[in-house]
mmCIF file of C-alpha atoms in Angstrom:
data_model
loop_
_atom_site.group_PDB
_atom_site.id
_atom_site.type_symbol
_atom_site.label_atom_id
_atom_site.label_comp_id
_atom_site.label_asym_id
_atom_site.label_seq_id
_atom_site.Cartn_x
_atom_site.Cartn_y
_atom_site.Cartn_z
ATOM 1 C CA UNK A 717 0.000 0.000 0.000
ATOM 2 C CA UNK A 718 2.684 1.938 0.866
ATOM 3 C CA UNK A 719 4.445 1.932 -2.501
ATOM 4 C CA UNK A 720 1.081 2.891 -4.114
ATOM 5 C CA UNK A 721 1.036 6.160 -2.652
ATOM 6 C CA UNK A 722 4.837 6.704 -3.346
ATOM 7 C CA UNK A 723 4.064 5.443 -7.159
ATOM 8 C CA UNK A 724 0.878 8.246 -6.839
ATOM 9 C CA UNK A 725 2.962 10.692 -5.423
ATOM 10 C CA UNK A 726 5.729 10.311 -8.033
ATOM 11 C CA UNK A 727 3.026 10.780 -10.909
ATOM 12 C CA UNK A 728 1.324 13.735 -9.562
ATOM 13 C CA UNK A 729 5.311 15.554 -8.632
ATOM 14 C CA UNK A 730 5.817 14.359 -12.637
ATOM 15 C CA UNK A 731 2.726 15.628 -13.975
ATOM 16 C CA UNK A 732 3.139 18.915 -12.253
ATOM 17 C CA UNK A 733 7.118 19.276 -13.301
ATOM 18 C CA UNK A 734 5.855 19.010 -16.858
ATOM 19 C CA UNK A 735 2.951 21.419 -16.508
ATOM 20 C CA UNK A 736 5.889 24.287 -15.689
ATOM 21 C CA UNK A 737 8.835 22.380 -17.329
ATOM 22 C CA UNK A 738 11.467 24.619 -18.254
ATOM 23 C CA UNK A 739 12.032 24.384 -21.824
ATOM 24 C CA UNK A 740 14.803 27.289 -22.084
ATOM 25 C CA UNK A 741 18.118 26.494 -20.221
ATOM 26 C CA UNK A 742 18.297 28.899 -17.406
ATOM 27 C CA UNK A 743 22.080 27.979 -17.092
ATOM 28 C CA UNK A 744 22.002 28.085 -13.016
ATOM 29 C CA UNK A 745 21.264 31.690 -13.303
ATOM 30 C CA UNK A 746 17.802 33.263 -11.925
ATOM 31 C CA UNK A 747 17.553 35.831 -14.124
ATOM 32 C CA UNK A 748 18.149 36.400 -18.360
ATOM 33 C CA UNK A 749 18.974 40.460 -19.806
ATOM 34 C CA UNK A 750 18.005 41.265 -22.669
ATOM 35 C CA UNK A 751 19.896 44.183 -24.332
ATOM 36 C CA UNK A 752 19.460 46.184 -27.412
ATOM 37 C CA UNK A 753 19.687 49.681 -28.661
ATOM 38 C CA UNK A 754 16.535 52.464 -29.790
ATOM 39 C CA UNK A 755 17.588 54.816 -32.777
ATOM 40 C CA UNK A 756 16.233 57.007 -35.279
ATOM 41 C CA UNK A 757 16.541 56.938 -38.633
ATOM 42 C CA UNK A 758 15.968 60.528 -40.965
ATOM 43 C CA UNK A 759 14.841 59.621 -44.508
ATOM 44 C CA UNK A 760 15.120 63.228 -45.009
ATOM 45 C CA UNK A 761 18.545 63.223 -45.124
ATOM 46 C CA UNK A 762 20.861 61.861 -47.847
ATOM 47 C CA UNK A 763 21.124 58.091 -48.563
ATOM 48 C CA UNK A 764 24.365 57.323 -46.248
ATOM 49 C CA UNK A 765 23.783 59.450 -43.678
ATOM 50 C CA UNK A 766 19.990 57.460 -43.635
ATOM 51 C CA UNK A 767 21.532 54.310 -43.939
ATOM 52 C CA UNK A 768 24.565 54.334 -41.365
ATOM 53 C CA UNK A 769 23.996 57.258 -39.442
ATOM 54 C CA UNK A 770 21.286 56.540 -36.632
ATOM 55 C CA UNK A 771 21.127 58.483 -33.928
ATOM 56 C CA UNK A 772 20.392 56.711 -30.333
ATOM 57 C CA UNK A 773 17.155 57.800 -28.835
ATOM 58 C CA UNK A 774 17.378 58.207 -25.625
ATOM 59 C CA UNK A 775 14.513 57.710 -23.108
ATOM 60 C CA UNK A 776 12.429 55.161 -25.078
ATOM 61 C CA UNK A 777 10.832 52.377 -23.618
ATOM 62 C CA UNK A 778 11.175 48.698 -24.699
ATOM 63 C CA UNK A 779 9.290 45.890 -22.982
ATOM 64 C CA UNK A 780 9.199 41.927 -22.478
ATOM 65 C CA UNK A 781 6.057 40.312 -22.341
ATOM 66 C CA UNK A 782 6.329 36.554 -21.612
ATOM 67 C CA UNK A 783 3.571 34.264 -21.923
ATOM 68 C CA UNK A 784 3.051 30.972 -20.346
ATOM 69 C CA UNK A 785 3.679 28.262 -22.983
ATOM 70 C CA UNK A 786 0.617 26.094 -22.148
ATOM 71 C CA UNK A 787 -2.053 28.661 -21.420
ATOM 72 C CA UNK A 788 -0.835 31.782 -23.662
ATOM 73 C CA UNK A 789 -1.400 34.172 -20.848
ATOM 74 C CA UNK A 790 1.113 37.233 -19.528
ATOM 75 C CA UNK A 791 2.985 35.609 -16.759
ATOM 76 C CA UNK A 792 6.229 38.474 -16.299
ATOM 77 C CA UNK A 793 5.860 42.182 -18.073
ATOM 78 C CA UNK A 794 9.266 44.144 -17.859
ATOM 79 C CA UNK A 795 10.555 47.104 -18.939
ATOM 80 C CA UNK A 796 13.239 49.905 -19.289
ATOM 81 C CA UNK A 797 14.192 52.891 -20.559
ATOM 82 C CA UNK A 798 16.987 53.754 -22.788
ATOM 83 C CA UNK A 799 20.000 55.733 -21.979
ATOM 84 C CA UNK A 800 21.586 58.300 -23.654
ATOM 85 C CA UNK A 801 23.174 56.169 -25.855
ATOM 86 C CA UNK A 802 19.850 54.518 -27.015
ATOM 87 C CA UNK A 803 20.998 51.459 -24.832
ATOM 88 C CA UNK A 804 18.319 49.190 -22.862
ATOM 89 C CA UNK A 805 19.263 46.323 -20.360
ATOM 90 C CA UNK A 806 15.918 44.857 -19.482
ATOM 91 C CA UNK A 807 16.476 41.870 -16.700
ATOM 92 C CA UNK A 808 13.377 38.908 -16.508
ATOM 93 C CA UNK A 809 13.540 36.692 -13.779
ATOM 94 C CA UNK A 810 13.080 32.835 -14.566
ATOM 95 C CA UNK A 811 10.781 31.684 -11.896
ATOM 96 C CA UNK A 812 7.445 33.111 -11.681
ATOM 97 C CA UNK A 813 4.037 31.413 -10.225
ATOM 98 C CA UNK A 814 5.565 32.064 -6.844
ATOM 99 C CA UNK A 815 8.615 30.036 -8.030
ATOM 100 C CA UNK A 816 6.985 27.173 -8.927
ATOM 101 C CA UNK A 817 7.646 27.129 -12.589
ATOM 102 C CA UNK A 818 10.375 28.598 -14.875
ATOM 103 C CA UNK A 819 10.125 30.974 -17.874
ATOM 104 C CA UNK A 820 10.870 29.857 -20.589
ATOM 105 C CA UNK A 821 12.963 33.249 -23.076
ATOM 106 C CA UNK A 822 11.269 31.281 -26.006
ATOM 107 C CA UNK A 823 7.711 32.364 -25.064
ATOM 108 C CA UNK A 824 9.090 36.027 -24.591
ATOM 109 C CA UNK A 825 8.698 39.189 -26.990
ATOM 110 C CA UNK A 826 10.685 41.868 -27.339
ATOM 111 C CA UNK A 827 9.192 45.389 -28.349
ATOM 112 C CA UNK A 828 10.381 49.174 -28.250
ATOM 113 C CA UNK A 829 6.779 50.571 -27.104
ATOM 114 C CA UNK A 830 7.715 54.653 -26.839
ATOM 115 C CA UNK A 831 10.712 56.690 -28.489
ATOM 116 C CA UNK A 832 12.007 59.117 -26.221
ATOM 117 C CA UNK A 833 12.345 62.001 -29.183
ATOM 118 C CA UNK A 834 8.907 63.389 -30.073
ATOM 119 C CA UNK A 835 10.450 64.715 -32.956
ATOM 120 C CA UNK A 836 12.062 60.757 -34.076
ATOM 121 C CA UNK A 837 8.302 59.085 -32.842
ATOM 122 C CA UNK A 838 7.168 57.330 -35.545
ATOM 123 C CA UNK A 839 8.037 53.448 -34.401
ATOM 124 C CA UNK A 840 8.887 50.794 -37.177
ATOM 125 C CA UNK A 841 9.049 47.205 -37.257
ATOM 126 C CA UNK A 842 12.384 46.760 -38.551
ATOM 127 C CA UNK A 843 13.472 43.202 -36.208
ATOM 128 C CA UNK A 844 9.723 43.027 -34.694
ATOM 129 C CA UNK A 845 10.154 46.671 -32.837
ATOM 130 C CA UNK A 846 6.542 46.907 -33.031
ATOM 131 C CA UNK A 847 4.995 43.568 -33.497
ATOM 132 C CA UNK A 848 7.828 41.820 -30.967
ATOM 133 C CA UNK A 849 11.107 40.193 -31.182
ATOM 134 C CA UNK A 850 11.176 36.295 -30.048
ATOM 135 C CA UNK A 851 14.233 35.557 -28.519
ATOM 136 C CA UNK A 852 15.650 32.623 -29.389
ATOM 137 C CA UNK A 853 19.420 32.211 -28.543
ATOM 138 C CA UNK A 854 21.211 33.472 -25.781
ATOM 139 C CA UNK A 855 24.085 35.847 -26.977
ATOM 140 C CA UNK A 856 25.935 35.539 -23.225
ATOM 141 C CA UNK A 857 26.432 32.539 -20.946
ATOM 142 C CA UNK A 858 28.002 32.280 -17.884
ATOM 143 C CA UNK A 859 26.699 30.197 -14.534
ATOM 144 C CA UNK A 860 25.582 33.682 -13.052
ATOM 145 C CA UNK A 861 24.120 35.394 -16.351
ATOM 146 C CA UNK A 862 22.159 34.339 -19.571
ATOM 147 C CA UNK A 863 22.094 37.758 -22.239
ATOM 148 C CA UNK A 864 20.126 38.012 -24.911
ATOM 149 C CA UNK A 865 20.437 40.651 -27.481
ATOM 150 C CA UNK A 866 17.575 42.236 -29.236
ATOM 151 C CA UNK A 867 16.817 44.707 -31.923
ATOM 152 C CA UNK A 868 18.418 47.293 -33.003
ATOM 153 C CA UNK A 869 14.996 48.967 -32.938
ATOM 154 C CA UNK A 870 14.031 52.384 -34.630
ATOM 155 C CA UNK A 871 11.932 55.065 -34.422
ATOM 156 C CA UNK A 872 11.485 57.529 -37.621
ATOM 157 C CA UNK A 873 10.261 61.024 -38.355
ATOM 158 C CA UNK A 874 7.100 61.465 -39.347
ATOM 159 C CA UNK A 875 7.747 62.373 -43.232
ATOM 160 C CA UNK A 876 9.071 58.966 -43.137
ATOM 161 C CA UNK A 877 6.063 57.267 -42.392
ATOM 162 C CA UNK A 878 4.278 55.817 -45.452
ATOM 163 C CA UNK A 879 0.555 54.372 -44.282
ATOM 164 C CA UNK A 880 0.029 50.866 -46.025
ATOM 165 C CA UNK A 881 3.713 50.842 -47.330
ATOM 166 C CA UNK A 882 3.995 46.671 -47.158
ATOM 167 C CA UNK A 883 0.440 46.506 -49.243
ATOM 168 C CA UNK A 884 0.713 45.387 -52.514
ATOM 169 C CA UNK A 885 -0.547 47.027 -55.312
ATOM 170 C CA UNK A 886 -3.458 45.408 -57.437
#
């Protein structure tokens, strides 16, 4: 009798490990960063200086949103705001659901959500800035930290913007 309760007990401490199994290595660390940078790009100026010359934005926010694989629901919602050198450093802890289950970075989403220059405030979706950014390898791994880089993201100017520009034409 007693070994059916140990065999029940091992099933239901299984079952629940796989309902919260963690699918991303966490690497021994509690935490993953994500870092990544917020610029703006001027198609008002001249090709080059358009193409290579984005200026950091500072202020802007960028968030991570991760979802519990099984259920699709929020389950951690960070955020930070970008230096003066357009630089964000966003840090997600791995255990939510009091510590009971681990977060898996696959299930997360990466997304600039404000640009600090209200003239540069027109946000694109160049690497998922608006729509999100999965993250799917870790660009840093040590036993205390897991990194993963995102973006760059960018904001434009507003005579930039061109509504509908990924329609095609009939």
């Amino acid at each position: 009798m007693a070994w059916r309760r140990a065999s029940v007990l091992a099933a239901l401490v299984l079952v629940a490990a796989a309902a919260c199994a963690d699918a991303g290595e966490s690497y021994g660390a509690s935490m993953f960063t994500v870092t990544g940078t917020v610029l703006c790009q001027d198609c008002t100026n001249n090709w080059n200086a358009y193409a290579y010359n984005a200026k950091p934005i500072a202020g802007s926010v960028v968030a991570v949103t991760c979802l519990d694989e099984h259920r699709g629901r929020t389950v951690t919602h960070s955020v930070d705001t970008t230096d003066e050198e357009g630089v964000f450093k966003v840090e997600v802890p791995y255990a939510h659901d009091g510590g009971s289950c681990r977060l898996d970075p696959a299930h997360c989403l990466v997304r600039i959500v404000r640009s600090g220059d209200k003239g540069c405030a027109v946000l694109t979706n160049f690497n998922g800035g608006t729509t999100g950014e999965k993250l799917l390898r870790p660009s840093k791994v040590s036993s205390t930290e897991v990194g993963y880089s995102a973006g760059p993201y960018y904001a434009t100017v507003p005579q930039c913007d061109v509504d509908g520009d990924d329609k095609s034409c009939s």
